[in-house]
Short mmCIF file of C-alpha atoms in Angstrom, two decimals:
data_model
loop_
_atom_site.label_atom_id
_atom_site.label_comp_id
_atom_site.label_asym_id
_atom_site.label_seq_id
_atom_site.Cartn_x
_atom_site.Cartn_y
_atom_site.Cartn_z
CA UNK A 1 -8.63 6.47 8.55
CA UNK A 2 -8.69 4.49 5.34
CA UNK A 3 -9.95 0.96 4.97
CA UNK A 4 -10.52 -1.54 2.18
CA UNK A 5 -12.81 -4.54 2.69
CA UNK A 6 -13.04 -7.60 0.48
CA UNK A 7 -15.70 -9.88 1.92
CA UNK A 8 -15.24 -12.86 -0.41
CA UNK A 9 -12.27 -14.98 0.70
CA UNK A 10 -12.80 -17.39 -2.21
CA UNK A 11 -14.85 -17.50 -5.39
CA UNK A 12 -15.46 -20.11 -8.06
CA UNK A 13 -16.46 -19.36 -11.63
CA UNK A 14 -16.99 -21.51 -14.69
CA UNK A 15 -14.68 -20.88 -17.61
CA UNK A 16 -16.09 -18.33 -20.08
CA UNK A 17 -18.53 -16.89 -17.54
CA UNK A 18 -18.30 -13.44 -15.97
CA UNK A 19 -17.46 -12.93 -12.30
CA UNK A 20 -17.65 -9.95 -9.94
CA UNK A 21 -15.21 -9.50 -7.08
CA UNK A 22 -16.45 -7.19 -4.36
CA UNK A 23 -14.55 -4.30 -2.81
CA UNK A 24 -15.82 -1.62 -0.44
CA UNK A 25 -13.75 1.22 0.91
CA UNK A 26 -13.77 4.00 3.44
CA UNK A 27 -11.72 7.18 3.37
CA UNK A 28 -11.85 10.78 4.51
CA UNK A 29 -9.73 11.90 1.56
CA UNK A 30 -11.89 13.91 -0.89
CA UNK A 31 -9.88 12.60 -3.83
CA UNK A 32 -8.64 9.05 -4.13
CA UNK A 33 -7.75 6.30 -6.53
CA UNK A 34 -8.80 2.66 -6.53
CA UNK A 35 -6.64 -0.14 -7.91
CA UNK A 36 -6.97 -3.84 -8.55
CA UNK A 37 -3.97 -6.16 -8.56
CA UNK A 38 -3.74 -9.82 -9.50
CA UNK A 39 -1.39 -12.20 -7.71
CA UNK A 40 -1.03 -15.59 -9.44
CA UNK A 41 0.40 -18.59 -7.64
CA UNK A 42 3.87 -17.56 -8.79
CA UNK A 43 3.58 -14.64 -6.36
CA UNK A 44 4.15 -11.48 -8.40
CA UNK A 45 1.78 -8.53 -8.14
CA UNK A 46 0.25 -7.53 -11.47
CA UNK A 47 -1.58 -4.23 -11.89
CA UNK A 48 -4.96 -4.65 -13.61
CA UNK A 49 -7.03 -1.49 -13.53
CA UNK A 50 -7.38 1.97 -11.97
CA UNK A 51 -10.37 4.20 -11.16
CA UNK A 52 -10.11 7.79 -9.99
CA UNK A 53 -12.77 9.08 -7.64
CA UNK A 54 -13.62 11.93 -9.99
CA UNK A 55 -13.60 9.88 -13.18
CA UNK A 56 -16.99 10.15 -14.85
CA UNK A 57 -16.90 6.73 -16.45
CA UNK A 58 -16.12 3.31 -15.09
CA UNK A 59 -12.65 2.10 -16.02
CA UNK A 60 -12.19 -0.75 -18.47
CA UNK A 61 -9.06 -2.65 -19.53
CA UNK A 62 -9.74 -5.49 -21.92
CA UNK A 63 -11.76 -8.14 -20.07
CA UNK A 64 -11.51 -6.18 -16.80
CA UNK A 65 -13.93 -3.46 -15.80
CA UNK A 66 -14.39 -1.64 -12.55
CA UNK A 67 -17.95 -1.11 -11.35
CA UNK A 68 -17.50 2.10 -9.36
CA UNK A 69 -20.42 3.21 -7.21
CA UNK A 70 -19.20 6.23 -5.28
CA UNK A 71 -22.29 6.72 -3.11
CA UNK A 72 -22.07 3.11 -1.96
CA UNK A 73 -18.27 3.29 -1.62
CA UNK A 74 -17.80 0.21 -3.72
CA UNK A 75 -15.32 -0.59 -6.48
CA UNK A 76 -16.08 -4.08 -7.71
CA UNK A 77 -13.92 -5.80 -10.33
CA UNK A 78 -15.77 -7.52 -13.15
CA UNK A 79 -13.93 -10.11 -15.23
CA UNK A 80 -15.76 -11.07 -18.37
CA UNK A 81 -15.32 -14.40 -20.16
CA UNK A 82 -13.18 -15.98 -17.44
CA UNK A 83 -10.14 -17.97 -18.48
CA UNK A 84 -8.21 -20.66 -16.62
CA UNK A 85 -5.31 -18.23 -16.35
CA UNK A 86 -7.50 -15.88 -14.31
CA UNK A 87 -7.22 -18.24 -11.32
CA UNK A 88 -5.33 -16.12 -8.78
CA UNK A 89 -5.62 -13.93 -5.72
CA UNK A 90 -7.09 -10.49 -6.42
CA UNK A 91 -6.44 -7.45 -4.27
CA UNK A 92 -8.31 -4.18 -4.15
CA UNK A 93 -6.26 -1.18 -3.03
CA UNK A 94 -6.78 2.53 -2.49
CA UNK A 95 -4.58 5.61 -2.45
CA UNK A 96 -5.68 8.94 -1.08
CA UNK A 97 -4.62 11.85 -3.30
CA UNK A 98 -4.89 14.85 -0.97
CA UNK A 99 -4.05 13.76 2.57
CA UNK A 100 -1.83 10.84 1.69
CA UNK A 101 1.78 11.91 1.80
CA UNK A 102 4.00 9.53 -0.09
CA UNK A 103 1.32 7.90 -2.24
CA UNK A 104 0.83 4.94 0.09
CA UNK A 105 -1.53 2.14 -0.88
CA UNK A 106 -3.97 0.44 1.50
CA UNK A 107 -4.85 -3.14 0.50
CA UNK A 108 -7.83 -5.35 1.16
CA UNK A 109 -7.46 -8.93 2.36
CA UNK A 110 -7.86 -10.37 -1.12
CA UNK A 111 -10.21 -12.75 -2.91
CA UNK A 112 -8.98 -16.07 -4.27
CA UNK A 113 -10.61 -16.79 -7.61
CA UNK A 114 -10.69 -20.29 -9.05
CA UNK A 115 -11.81 -20.80 -12.65
CA UNK A 116 -13.25 -24.22 -13.39
CA UNK A 117 -12.91 -25.80 -16.86
CA UNK B 1 14.92 -2.38 -18.12
CA UNK B 2 14.63 -4.82 -15.19
CA UNK B 3 11.92 -2.88 -13.28
CA UNK B 4 12.03 -3.60 -9.55
CA UNK B 5 14.48 -6.26 -8.39
CA UNK B 6 14.76 -7.85 -4.96
CA UNK B 7 17.42 -10.02 -3.38
CA UNK B 8 17.39 -12.62 -2.03
CA UNK B 9 14.35 -14.54 -3.30
CA UNK B 10 14.32 -16.91 -0.33
CA UNK B 11 15.91 -16.75 3.11
CA UNK B 12 15.78 -18.79 6.29
CA UNK B 13 16.95 -17.15 9.50
CA UNK B 14 17.22 -18.27 13.08
CA UNK B 15 15.58 -16.17 15.78
CA UNK B 16 17.87 -13.29 16.70
CA UNK B 17 19.82 -13.22 13.46
CA UNK B 18 19.93 -10.09 11.35
CA UNK B 19 19.69 -9.56 7.63
CA UNK B 20 19.09 -6.92 4.99
CA UNK B 21 16.67 -7.25 2.11
CA UNK B 22 17.80 -5.38 -0.96
CA UNK B 23 15.60 -3.59 -3.48
CA UNK B 24 16.53 -1.63 -6.58
CA UNK B 25 14.55 0.01 -9.39
CA UNK B 26 15.78 1.30 -12.72
CA UNK B 27 12.72 3.36 -13.68
CA UNK B 28 13.88 6.64 -12.11
CA UNK B 29 10.99 6.53 -9.64
CA UNK B 30 11.02 8.84 -6.65
CA UNK B 31 8.89 6.84 -4.23
CA UNK B 32 9.71 3.39 -2.92
CA UNK B 33 7.88 1.09 -0.48
CA UNK B 34 8.31 -2.04 1.59
CA UNK B 35 5.30 -4.28 2.27
CA UNK B 36 4.83 -7.57 4.02
CA UNK B 37 2.22 -10.16 3.06
CA UNK B 38 1.02 -12.74 5.56
CA UNK B 39 -1.29 -15.68 4.73
CA UNK B 40 -4.91 -14.62 4.44
CA UNK B 41 -4.04 -10.95 4.60
CA UNK B 42 -3.37 -8.26 2.12
CA UNK B 43 -0.15 -6.35 1.87
CA UNK B 44 0.71 -4.11 4.78
CA UNK B 45 3.09 -1.19 4.51
CA UNK B 46 6.21 -1.39 6.63
CA UNK B 47 8.14 1.72 5.55
CA UNK B 48 8.21 4.02 2.59
CA UNK B 49 10.44 6.63 1.05
CA UNK B 50 8.67 9.42 -0.79
CA UNK B 51 11.94 10.72 -2.21
CA UNK B 52 15.67 10.20 -1.95
CA UNK B 53 16.82 11.11 1.54
CA UNK B 54 13.48 10.63 3.28
CA UNK B 55 11.90 7.62 4.97
CA UNK B 56 8.69 7.25 6.96
CA UNK B 57 6.94 4.57 8.95
CA UNK B 58 4.01 2.69 7.55
CA UNK B 59 1.43 0.55 9.27
CA UNK B 60 3.75 -2.13 10.74
CA UNK B 61 7.28 -0.69 11.24
CA UNK B 62 8.24 -2.37 14.52
CA UNK B 63 11.28 -4.60 14.23
CA UNK B 64 12.46 -3.09 10.95
CA UNK B 65 14.74 -0.33 9.74
CA UNK B 66 15.20 1.04 6.25
CA UNK B 67 17.79 2.92 4.27
CA UNK B 68 17.22 4.86 1.07
CA UNK B 69 20.75 4.49 -0.21
CA UNK B 70 20.19 6.54 -3.37
CA UNK B 71 17.36 7.09 -5.80
CA UNK B 72 17.58 3.50 -7.08
CA UNK B 73 17.99 1.50 -3.88
CA UNK B 74 15.86 1.02 -0.78
CA UNK B 75 16.88 -1.64 1.74
CA UNK B 76 14.99 -3.21 4.63
CA UNK B 77 16.87 -4.47 7.69
CA UNK B 78 15.79 -6.89 10.36
CA UNK B 79 18.11 -6.34 13.32
CA UNK B 80 16.96 -9.30 15.41
CA UNK B 81 14.62 -11.57 13.51
CA UNK B 82 11.57 -13.05 15.22
CA UNK B 83 9.23 -15.84 14.07
CA UNK B 84 6.46 -13.22 13.72
CA UNK B 85 8.49 -11.72 10.87
CA UNK B 86 8.05 -14.85 8.77
CA UNK B 87 6.37 -13.42 5.70
CA UNK B 88 6.72 -12.53 2.05
CA UNK B 89 8.27 -9.11 1.58
CA UNK B 90 7.56 -6.95 -1.43
CA UNK B 91 9.34 -3.84 -2.55
CA UNK B 92 7.53 -1.39 -4.85
CA UNK B 93 8.18 1.92 -6.55
CA UNK B 94 6.04 4.63 -8.14
CA UNK B 95 6.62 7.51 -10.54
CA UNK B 96 6.64 11.02 -9.09
CA UNK B 97 3.63 12.26 -10.98
CA UNK B 98 0.21 12.46 -9.37
CA UNK B 99 -2.70 10.66 -10.90
CA UNK B 100 -3.31 7.14 -11.90
CA UNK B 101 0.23 5.83 -11.69
CA UNK B 102 0.27 2.46 -10.05
CA UNK B 103 2.99 1.01 -7.90
CA UNK B 104 5.36 -1.41 -9.60
CA UNK B 105 6.23 -4.42 -7.50
CA UNK B 106 9.31 -6.58 -7.24
CA UNK B 107 9.05 -10.39 -7.26
CA UNK B 108 9.11 -10.68 -3.46
CA UNK B 109 11.37 -12.27 -0.84
CA UNK B 110 10.06 -15.25 1.08
CA UNK B 111 11.51 -15.10 4.60
CA UNK B 112 11.21 -17.83 7.21
CA UNK B 113 12.36 -17.25 10.78
CA UNK B 114 12.73 -20.39 12.89
#
């Protein structure tokens, strides 16, 4: 079975500071991918960043980086220099690559981030 | 290139009514998905279609049916709506290649069943 856990229902961060959103996962698939999506109050799902389980380096996309610790089964999202526009719900998701027919994603419960001016 | 489109954006149904949520993508993707999102929860997969002509159940398929009409279109039908189906419904699609390709999401349909 696959599972994604996000233990922080809500987070606050001061503008321009960095923030880490936690994500832990469990899977029996030997190869998998981890994704982070942002959902602003307008409701759309925006892809942020991807990490493959066999990638040697942690993924980075602009102000977003993924702190991937395979042994601990964690894939935390780090947002540097927070901006007011970063206020949103953030979802961690996983896709097994070997045993997952159809490329299905499993989502965590989400973390609501609020950036304070 | 519109990406993934969904209709309608909002819908209110009475218990027992039926309706079909429409989804279309213009990116030539093979795989398409229907999710529901309830307050305080992440997205849960209802049904998916790995390729044209195939559909499979996801985590929460009860009360729903789907049709992969062609490569572009994947519809979700509620035959007899129940208040428990009040939710936001997202359609998504993904390219056929393996690897890092993410799912592309539509804007969502907000459904209320009274």
